[in-house]
Coordinates of C-alpha atoms and ligand atoms in Angstrom, one line a residue:
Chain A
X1 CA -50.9 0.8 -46.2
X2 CA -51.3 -1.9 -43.7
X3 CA -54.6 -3.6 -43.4
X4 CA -56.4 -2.6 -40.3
X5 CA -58.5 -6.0 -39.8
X6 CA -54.8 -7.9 -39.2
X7 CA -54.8 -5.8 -35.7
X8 CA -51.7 -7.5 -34.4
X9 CA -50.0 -6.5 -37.1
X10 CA -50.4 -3.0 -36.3
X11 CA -47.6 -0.8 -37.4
X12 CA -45.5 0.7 -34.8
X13 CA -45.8 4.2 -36.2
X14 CA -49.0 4.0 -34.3
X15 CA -47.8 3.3 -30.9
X16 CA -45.2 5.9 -30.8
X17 CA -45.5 7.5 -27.0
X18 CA -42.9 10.5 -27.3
X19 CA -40.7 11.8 -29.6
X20 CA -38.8 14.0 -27.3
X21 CA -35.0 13.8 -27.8
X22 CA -31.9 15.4 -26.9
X23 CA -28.2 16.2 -28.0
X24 CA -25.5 13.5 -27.5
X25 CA -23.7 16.4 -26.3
X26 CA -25.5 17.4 -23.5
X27 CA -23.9 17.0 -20.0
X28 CA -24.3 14.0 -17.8
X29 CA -24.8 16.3 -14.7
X30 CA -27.8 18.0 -16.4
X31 CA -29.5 14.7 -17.4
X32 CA -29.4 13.4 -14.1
X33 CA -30.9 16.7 -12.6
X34 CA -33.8 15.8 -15.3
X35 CA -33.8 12.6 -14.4
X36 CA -34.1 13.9 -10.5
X37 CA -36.8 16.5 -11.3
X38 CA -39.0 14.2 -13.6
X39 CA -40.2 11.0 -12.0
X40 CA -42.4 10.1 -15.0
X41 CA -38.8 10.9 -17.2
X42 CA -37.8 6.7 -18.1
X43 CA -35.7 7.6 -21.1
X44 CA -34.4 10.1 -23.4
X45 CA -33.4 8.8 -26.9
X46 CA -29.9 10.6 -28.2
X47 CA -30.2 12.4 -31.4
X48 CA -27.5 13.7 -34.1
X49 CA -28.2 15.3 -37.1
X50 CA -31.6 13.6 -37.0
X51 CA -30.4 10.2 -36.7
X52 CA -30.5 8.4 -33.1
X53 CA -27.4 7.6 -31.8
X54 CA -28.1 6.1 -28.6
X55 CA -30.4 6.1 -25.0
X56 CA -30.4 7.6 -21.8
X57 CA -32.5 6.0 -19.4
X58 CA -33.3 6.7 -16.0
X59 CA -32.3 3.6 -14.5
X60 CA -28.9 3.1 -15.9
X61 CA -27.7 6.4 -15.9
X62 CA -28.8 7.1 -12.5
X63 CA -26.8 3.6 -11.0
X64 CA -23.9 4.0 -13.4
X65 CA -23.7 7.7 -11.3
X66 CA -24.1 5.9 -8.0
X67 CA -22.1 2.7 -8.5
X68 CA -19.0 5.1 -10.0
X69 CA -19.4 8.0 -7.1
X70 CA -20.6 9.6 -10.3
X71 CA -20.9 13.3 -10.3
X72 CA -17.2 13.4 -9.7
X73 CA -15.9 11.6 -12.8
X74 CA -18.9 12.3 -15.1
X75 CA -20.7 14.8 -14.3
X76 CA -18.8 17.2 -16.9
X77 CA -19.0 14.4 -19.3
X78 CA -21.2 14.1 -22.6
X79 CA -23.8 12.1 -21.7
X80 CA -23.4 10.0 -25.1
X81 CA -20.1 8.6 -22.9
X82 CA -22.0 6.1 -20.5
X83 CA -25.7 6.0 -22.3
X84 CA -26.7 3.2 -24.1
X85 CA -25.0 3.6 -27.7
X86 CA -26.9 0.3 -28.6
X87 CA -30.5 1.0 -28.2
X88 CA -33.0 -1.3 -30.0
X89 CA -34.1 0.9 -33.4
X90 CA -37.2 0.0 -35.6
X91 CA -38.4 0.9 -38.4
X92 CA -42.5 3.0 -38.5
X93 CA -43.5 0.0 -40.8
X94 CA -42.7 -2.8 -39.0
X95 CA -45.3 -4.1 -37.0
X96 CA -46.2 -4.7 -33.1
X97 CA -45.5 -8.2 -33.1
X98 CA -41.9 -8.4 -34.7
X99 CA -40.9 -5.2 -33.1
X100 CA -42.0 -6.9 -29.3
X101 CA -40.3 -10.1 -30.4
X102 CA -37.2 -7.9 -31.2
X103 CA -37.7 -6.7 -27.5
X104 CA -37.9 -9.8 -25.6
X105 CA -35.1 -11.3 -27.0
X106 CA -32.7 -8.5 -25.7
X107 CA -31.0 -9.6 -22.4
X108 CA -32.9 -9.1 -19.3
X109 CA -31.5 -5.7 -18.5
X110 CA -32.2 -4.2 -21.6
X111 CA -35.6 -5.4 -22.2
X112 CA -37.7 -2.5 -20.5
X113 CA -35.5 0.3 -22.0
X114 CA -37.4 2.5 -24.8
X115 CA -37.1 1.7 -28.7
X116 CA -36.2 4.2 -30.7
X117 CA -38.4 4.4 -34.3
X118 CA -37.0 5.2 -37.6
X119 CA -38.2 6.2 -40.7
X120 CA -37.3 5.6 -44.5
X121 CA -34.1 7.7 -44.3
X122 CA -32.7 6.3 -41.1
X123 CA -34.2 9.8 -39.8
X124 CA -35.6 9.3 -35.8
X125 CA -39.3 9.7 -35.9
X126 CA -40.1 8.8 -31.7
X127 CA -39.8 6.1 -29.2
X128 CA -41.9 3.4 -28.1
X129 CA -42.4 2.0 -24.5
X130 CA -42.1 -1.6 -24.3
X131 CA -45.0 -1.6 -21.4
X132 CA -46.9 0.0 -23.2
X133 CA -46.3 -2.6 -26.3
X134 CA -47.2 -5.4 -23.9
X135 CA -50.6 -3.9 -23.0
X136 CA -51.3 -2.9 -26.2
X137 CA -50.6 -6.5 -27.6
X138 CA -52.7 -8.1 -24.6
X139 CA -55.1 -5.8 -25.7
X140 CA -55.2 -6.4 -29.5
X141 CA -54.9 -10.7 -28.7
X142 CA -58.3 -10.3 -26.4
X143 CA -59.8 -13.1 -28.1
X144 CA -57.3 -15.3 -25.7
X145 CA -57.8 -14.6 -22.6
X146 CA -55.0 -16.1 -21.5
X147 CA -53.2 -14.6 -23.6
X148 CA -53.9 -11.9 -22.6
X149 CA -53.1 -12.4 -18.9
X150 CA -49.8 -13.5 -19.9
X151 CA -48.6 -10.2 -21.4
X152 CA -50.6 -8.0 -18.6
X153 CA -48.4 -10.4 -15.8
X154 CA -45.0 -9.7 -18.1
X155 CA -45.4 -6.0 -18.2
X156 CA -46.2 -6.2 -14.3
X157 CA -43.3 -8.7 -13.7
X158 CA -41.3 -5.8 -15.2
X159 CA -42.5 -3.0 -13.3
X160 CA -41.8 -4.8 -10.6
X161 CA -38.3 -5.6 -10.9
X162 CA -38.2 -2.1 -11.9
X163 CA -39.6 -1.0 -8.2
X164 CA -36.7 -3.2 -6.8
X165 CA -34.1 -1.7 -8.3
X166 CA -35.1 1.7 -8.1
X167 CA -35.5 1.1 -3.6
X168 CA -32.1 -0.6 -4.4
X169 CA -30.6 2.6 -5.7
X170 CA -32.5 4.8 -2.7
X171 CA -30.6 2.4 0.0
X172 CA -27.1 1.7 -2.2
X173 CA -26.7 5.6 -2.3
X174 CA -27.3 6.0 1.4
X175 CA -25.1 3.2 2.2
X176 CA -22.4 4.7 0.0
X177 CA -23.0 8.1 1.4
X178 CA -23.2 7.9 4.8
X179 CA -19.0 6.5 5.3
X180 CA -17.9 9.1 2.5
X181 CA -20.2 11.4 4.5
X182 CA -18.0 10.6 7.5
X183 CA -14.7 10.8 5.7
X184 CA -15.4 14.1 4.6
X185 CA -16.0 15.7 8.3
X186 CA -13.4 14.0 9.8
X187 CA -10.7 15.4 6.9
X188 CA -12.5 18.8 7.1
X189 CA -12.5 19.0 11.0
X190 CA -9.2 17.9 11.2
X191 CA -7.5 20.2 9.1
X192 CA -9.5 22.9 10.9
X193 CA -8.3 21.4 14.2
X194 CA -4.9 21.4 13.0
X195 CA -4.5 25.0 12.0
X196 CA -5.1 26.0 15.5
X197 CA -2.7 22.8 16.9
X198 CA -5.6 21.3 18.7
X199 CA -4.7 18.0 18.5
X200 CA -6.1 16.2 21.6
X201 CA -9.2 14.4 19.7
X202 CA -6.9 13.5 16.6
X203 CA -6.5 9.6 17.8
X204 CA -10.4 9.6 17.9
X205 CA -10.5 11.4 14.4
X206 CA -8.3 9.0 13.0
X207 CA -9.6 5.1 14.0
X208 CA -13.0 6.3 13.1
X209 CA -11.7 8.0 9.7
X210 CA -9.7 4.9 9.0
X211 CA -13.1 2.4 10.0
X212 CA -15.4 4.9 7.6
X213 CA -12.8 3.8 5.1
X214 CA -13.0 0.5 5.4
X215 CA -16.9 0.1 5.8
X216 CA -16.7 2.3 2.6
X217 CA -14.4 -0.5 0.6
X218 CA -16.5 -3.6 1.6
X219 CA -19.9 -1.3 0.1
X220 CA -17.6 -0.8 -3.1
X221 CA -16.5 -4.3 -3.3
X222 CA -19.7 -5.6 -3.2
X223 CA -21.3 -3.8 -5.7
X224 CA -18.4 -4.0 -8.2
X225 CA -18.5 -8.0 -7.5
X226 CA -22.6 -7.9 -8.3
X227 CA -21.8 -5.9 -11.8
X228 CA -19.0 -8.1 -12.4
X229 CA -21.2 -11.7 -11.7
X230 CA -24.3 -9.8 -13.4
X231 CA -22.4 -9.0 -16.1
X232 CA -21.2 -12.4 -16.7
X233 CA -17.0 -11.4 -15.8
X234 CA -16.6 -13.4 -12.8
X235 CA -14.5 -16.2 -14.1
X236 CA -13.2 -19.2 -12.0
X237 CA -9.1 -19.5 -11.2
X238 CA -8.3 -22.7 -9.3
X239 CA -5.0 -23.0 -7.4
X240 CA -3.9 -25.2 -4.9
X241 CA -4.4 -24.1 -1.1
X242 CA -4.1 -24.8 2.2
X243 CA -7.6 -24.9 3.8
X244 CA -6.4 -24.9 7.4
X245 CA -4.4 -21.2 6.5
X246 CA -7.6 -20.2 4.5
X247 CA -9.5 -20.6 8.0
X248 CA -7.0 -18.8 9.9
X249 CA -6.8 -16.1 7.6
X250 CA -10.9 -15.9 8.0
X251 CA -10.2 -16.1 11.7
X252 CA -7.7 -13.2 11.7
X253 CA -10.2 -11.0 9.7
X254 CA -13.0 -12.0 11.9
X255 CA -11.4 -11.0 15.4
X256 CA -11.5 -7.9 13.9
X257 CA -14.8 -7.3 13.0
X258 CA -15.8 -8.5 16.4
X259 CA -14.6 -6.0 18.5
X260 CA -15.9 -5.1 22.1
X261 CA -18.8 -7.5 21.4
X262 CA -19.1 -10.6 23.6
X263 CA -18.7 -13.1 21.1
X264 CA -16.2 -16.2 20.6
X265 CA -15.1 -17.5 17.2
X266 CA -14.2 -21.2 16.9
X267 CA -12.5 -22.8 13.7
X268 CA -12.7 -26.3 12.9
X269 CA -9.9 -27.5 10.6
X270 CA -9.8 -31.2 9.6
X271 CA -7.5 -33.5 10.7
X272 CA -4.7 -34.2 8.4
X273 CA -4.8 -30.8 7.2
X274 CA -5.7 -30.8 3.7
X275 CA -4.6 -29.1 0.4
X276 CA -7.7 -28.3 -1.8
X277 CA -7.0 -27.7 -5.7
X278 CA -9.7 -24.9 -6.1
X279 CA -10.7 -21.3 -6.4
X280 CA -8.8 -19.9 -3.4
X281 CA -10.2 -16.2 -3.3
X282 CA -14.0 -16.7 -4.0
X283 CA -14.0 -19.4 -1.4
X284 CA -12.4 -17.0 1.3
X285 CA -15.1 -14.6 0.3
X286 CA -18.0 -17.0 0.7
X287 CA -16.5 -17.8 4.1
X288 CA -15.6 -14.4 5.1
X289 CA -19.1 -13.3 4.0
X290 CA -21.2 -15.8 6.1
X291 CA -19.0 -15.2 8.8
X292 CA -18.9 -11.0 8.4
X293 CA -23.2 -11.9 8.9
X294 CA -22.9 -14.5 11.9
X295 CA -20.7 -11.6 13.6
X296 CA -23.3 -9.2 12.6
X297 CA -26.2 -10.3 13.3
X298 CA -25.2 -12.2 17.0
X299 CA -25.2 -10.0 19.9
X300 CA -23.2 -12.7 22.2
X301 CA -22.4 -16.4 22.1
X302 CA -20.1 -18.6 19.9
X303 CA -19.6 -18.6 15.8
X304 CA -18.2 -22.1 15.1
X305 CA -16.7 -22.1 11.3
X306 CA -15.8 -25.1 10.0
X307 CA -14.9 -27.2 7.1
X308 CA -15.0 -31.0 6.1
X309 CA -13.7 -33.2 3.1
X310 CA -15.3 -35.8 1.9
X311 CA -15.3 -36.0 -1.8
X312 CA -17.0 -32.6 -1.2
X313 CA -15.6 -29.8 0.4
X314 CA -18.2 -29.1 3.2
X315 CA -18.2 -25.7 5.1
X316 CA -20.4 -24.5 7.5
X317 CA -21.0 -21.3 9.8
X318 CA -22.9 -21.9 12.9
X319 CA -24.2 -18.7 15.4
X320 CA -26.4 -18.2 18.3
X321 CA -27.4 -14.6 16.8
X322 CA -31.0 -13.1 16.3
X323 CA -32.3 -16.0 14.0
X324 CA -34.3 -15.6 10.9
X325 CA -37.9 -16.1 10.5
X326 CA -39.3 -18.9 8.6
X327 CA -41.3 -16.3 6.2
X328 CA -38.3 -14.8 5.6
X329 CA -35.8 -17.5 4.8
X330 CA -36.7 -17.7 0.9
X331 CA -36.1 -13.8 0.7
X332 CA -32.4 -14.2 1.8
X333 CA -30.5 -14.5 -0.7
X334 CA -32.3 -12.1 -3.5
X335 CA -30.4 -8.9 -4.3
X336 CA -31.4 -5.5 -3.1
X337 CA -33.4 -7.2 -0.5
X338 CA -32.9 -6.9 3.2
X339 CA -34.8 -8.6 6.2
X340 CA -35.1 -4.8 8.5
X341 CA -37.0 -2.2 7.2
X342 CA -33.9 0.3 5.3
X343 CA -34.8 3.3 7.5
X344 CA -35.2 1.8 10.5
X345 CA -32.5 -0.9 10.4
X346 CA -29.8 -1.5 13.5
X347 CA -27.4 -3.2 11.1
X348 CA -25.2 -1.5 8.0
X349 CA -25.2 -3.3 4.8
X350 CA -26.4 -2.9 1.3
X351 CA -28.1 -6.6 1.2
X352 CA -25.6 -8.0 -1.3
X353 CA -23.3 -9.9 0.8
X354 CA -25.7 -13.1 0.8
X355 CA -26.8 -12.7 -3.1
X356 CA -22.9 -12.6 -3.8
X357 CA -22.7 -15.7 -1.8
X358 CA -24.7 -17.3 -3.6
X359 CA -23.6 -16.4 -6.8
X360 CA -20.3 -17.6 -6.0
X361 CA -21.2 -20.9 -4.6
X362 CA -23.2 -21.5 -7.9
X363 CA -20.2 -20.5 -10.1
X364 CA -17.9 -23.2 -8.4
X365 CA -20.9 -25.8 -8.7
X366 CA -21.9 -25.9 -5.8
X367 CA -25.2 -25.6 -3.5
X368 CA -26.0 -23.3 -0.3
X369 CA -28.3 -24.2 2.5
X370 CA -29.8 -22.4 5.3
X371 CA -31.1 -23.2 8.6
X372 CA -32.6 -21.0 11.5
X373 CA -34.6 -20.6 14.2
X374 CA -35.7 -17.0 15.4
X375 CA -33.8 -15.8 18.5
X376 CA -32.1 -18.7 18.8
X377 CA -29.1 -18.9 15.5
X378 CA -28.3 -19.7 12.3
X379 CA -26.3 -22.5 10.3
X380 CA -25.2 -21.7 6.4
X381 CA -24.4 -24.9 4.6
X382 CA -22.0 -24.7 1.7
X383 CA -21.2 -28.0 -0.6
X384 CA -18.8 -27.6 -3.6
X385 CA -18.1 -30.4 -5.2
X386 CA -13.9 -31.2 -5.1
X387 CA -13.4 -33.6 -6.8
X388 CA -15.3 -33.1 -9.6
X389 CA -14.0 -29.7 -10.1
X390 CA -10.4 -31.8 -9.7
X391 CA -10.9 -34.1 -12.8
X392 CA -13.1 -31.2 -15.3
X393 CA -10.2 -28.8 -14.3
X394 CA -7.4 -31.5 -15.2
X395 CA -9.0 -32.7 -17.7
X396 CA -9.0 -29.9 -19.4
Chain B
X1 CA -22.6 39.9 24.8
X2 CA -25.9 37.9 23.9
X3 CA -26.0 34.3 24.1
X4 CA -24.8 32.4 21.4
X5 CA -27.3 30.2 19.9
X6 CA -27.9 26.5 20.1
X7 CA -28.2 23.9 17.6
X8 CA -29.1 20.3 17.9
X9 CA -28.2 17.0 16.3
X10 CA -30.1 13.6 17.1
X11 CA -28.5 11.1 15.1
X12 CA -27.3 7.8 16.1
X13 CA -24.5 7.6 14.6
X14 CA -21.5 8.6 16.5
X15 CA -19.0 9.7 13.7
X16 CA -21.9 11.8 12.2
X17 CA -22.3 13.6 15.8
X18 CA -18.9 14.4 15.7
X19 CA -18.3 15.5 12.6
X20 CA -21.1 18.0 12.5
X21 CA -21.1 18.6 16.0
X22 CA -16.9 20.2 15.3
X23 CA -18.3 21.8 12.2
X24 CA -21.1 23.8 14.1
X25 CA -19.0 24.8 16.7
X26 CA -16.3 25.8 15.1
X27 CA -19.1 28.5 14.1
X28 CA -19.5 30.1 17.4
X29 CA -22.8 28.4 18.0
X30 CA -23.2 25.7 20.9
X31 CA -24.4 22.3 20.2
X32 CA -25.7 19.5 21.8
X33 CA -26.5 16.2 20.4
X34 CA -29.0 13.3 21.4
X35 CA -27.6 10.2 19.9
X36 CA -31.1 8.1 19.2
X37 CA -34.2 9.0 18.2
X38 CA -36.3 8.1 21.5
X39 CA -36.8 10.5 24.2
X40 CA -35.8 13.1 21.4
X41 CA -39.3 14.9 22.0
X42 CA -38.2 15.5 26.4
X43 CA -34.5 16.6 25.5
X44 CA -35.9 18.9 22.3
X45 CA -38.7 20.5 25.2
X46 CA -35.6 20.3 27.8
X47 CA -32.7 22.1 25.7
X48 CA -34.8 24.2 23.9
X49 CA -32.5 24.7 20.7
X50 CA -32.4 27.4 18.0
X51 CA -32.5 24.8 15.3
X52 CA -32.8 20.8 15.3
X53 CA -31.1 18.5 12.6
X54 CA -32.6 15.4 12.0
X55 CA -30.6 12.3 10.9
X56 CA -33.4 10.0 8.6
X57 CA -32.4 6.3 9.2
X58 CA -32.7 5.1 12.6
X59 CA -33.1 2.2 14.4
X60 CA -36.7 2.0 15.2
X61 CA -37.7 5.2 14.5
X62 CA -37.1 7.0 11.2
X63 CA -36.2 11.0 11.7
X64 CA -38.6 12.1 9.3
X65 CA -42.0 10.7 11.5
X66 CA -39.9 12.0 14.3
X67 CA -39.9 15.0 12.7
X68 CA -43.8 14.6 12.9
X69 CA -44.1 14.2 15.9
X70 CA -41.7 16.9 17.0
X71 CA -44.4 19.3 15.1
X72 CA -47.3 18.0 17.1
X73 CA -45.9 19.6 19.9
X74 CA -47.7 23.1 20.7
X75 CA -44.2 24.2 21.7
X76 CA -42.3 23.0 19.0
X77 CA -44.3 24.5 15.6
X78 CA -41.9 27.1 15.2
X79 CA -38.9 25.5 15.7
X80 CA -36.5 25.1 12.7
X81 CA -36.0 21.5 12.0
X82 CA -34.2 20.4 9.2
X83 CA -33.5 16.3 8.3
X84 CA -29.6 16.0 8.1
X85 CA -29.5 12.7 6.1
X86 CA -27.3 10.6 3.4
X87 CA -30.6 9.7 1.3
X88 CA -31.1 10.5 -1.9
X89 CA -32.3 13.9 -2.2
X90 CA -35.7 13.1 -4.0
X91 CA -36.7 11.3 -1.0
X92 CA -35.5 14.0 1.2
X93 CA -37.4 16.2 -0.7
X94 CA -40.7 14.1 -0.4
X95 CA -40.2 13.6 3.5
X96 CA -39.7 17.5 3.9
X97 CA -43.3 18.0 2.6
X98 CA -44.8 15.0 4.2
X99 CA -43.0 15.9 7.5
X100 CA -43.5 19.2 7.4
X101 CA -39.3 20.1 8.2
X102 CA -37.8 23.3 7.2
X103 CA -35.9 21.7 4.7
X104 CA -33.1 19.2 4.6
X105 CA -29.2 19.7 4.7
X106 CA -26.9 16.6 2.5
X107 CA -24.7 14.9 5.1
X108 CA -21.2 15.2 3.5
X109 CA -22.0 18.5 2.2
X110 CA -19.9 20.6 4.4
X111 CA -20.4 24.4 2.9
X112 CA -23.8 23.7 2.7
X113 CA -24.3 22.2 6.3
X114 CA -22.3 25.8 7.5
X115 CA -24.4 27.6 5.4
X116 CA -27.5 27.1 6.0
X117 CA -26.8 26.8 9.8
X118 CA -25.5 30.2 9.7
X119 CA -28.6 31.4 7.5
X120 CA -31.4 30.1 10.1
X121 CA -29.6 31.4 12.7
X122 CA -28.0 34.5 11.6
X123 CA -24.8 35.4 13.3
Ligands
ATP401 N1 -26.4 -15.1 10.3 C1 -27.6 -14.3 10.2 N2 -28.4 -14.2 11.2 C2 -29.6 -13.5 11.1 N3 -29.9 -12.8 10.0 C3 -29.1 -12.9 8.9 C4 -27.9 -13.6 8.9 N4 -27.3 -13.5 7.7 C5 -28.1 -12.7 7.0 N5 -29.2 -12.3 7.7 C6 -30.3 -11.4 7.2 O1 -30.3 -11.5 5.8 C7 -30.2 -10.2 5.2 C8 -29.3 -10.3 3.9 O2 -28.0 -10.6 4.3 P1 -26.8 -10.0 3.3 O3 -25.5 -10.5 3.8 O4 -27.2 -10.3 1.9 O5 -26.9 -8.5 3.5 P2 -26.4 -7.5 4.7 O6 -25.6 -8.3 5.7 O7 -27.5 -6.7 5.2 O8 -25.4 -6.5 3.9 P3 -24.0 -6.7 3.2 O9 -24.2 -6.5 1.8 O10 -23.1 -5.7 3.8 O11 -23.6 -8.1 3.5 C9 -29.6 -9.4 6.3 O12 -29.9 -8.0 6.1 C10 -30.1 -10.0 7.5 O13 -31.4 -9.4 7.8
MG402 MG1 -23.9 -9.5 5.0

């Protein structure tokens, strides 16, 4: 038996919180009404023949189902196909301390999921919740205060982020919805239209169908971009390019997405044109996603997108559009947040495009900088070191 | 013949209008649609509908307060309202108890949007 006076080193056994489990067999679409039906519900640890054999939890089932346009493709599906198969598993002796340092070590995502507790014969016994490990240690180290405060601020950090994500789930599934929403009812209505040859509204029908569409690829784009970077896949391909036919591509995309609004679009190309040696795509994204907001956020005026070479490549996108307040500048680029209120908002978006951004400017080694004045406009700053990239690339 | 009866959809977004505006009639049933959520309260008083769909997210005003408010009128207590809305269904759940709506219809949903239109207002 473990000594009770060394109170840190309190055996997990003692800490268990649930031992609820379920089959690995049992249906994703029936774990997700759970999930639906029980708030309090984080987790559910998989169990076979009384060993665990993996973790269902609330957050990463529920955005694996949203990110995928889930129900469709897994909803018949075992649940053991997209839960965690890796889930932290300890054993009932070991003790608070080692079991929480097992914890933190785990990659950011993972750290807040439940750990699953064994016992002699590999047989599941229950599961622990990591908050509640973190409270019970601040508890047991009282004698340190700060201590103390430490692991009370971690477990609220965590709860935190866990807030954010879950909103961000609320608003990316409405986002999602709302074009597939519209595809739906314009395919539906016009096949009913069509059985009775009343085609008069079909040219209608068929722009906004094909603009659902496309509002519906950017959403997916983004999000599959944000797993990809989050998930560390994003790599860097460097070509060379022509950055005046980069701008006029961005230019060409742009018109577009201005339509009947009053708004102008300048390019500035420098003069010789240059050829950059460089990641062609993700610097056509950064562009096309500052620009995509200048155009989205300006009710009128002139977007002026330009670009410079020094021994930097310099590009900048310059509106007269509804500004952004001081208090609100350091919030821009964070993921899952957005400046308007998500039921009330004017503009479409799932708050990703500027997080991506920056992500992206980051990857090639590069900075992003912001300036704005409410009412008045914006100017994004982007600096990616050239020549730099040049000799490390060639180098190598 | 009686009058057929009238459904309305405040949303403010056009292609959702359409969409379940075509669907609706295409059940007999006339509809007319407001397409933001201000002056909602007048045109509801005005057109007197059989049933109200309410889209959530709007600029300004979100259509589950305006569901509220909608309530608040002496006239309009009995009037079936229902939020029409691409949100997650456990918040639609909590806004149709906080709101006091009917109950809430999944945009995208089309057997259940001509379902339960058809249930409220019989045929
Ligand atoms: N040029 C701009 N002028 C004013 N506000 C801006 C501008 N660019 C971004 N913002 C504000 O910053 C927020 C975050 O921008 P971001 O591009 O990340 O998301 P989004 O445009 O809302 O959605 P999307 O993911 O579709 O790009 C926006 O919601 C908007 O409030
Ligand atoms: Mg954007």
């Amino acid at each position: 038996m473990i000594e009770r006076s060394v109170k840190d080193n309190l055996p997990v056994r003692e800490l268990i919180t649930g031992s609820e489990s379920i089959s690995p067999d049992t249906r994703v679409s029936i774990l997700a009404e759970r999930f639906y039906n029980e708030p309090n519900l984080d987790s559910l640890p998989l169990v076979k023949n009384g060993h665990p054999c993996g973790l269902a939890s609330r957050g990463k089932i529920l955005t694996t189902l949203a990110i995928r346009f889930g129900f469709a493709l897994y909803g018949r599906k075992p649940i053991s196909v997209i839960a965690d198969t890796t889930p932290l598993v300890v054993h009932t002796d070991d003790t608070l301390n080692e079991v929480l340092g097992q914890a933190m070590a785990r990659s950011f995502n993972d750290i807040y999921d439940a750990i699953l507790v064994v016992d002699d014969e590999d047989k599941y016994v229950g599961w622990l919740s990591v908050k509640r490990l973190v409270i019970e240690q601040g508890n047991f180290l009282a004698k340190s205060i700060v201590q103390r405060e430490l692991a009370i601020s971690k477990a609220v950090e965590i709860e935190k982020l866990d807030k954010m994500k879950t909103s961000f789930m609320a608003h990316v599934t409405h986002e999602l919805r709302s074009p597939i929403t519209a595809i739906v009812g314009f395919a539906e209505l016009m096949q009913m239209r069509f059985a009775r040859q009343q085609l008069e509204d079909f040219p209608k029908y068929l722009s906004l169908l094909s603009s659902s569409s496309q509002n519906l690829r950017s959403i997916v784009n983004n999000i599959l971009d944000l797993s990809k970077i989050e998930a560390g896949r994003m790599e860097v391909f460097n070509e060379d390019f022509s950055l005046c036919e980069l701008l006029s591509e961005v230019l060409e995309t742009c018109k577009m997405l201005v339509g009947e609004k009053p708004l102008s679009i300048e390019v500035d190309c420098p003069d010789p044109p240059a050829t950059l040696y460089g990641d062609r795509i993700k610097i056509h994204q950064i562009l096309l996603n500052l620009a995509s907001n200048a155009i989205k956020y300006s009710d009128r005026g002139i977007i002026v997108i330009s670009a410079k070479m020094t021994d930097e490549l310099q590009l900048t996108v310059k509106d007269t559009g509804i500004g952004i307040k001081k208090t609100d500048l350091q919030r821009l680029f964070s993921a899952f947040d957005q400046l308007e209120d998500a039921k009330t908002r004017r503009h479409e978006g799932t708050g990703l495009g500027l997080n991506i951004t920056k992500q992206l400017v980051q990857l090639l080694g590069g900075r992003i900088n912001v300036e704005s004045t409410f009412g008045v406009g914006s100017r994004f700053d982007v600096i990616i070191p050239q020549n730099i990239q040049n000799i490390v690339q060639e180098a190598s | 013949m009686k009058k057929p009866k009238t459904v309305m959809i405040i949303d403010d977004d056009e292609r959702h209008l359409l969409t379940a505006k075509g669907l609706i009639e295409a059940l007999g049933y006339i509809v007319e649609i407001h397409n933001s959520p201000f002056r909602t309260t007048e045109k509801v008083l005005k057109i007197k509908p059989d049933m109200v769909l309410l889209d959530v997210n709007m600029p300004a005003l979100p259509g589950d307060r305006l569901c509220a408010i909608l309530r608040s009128e002496p006239d309009l207590e009995d009037i079936p309202i229902y939020l029409y809305s691409a949100n997650d269904e456990e918040i639609l759940r909590k806004s149709v108890k906080q709101f006091q709506a009917d109950g809430y219809i999944c945009k995208g949903n089309v057997s259940a949007l001509r379902l339960r239109v058809q249930q409220v207002l019989g045929d």
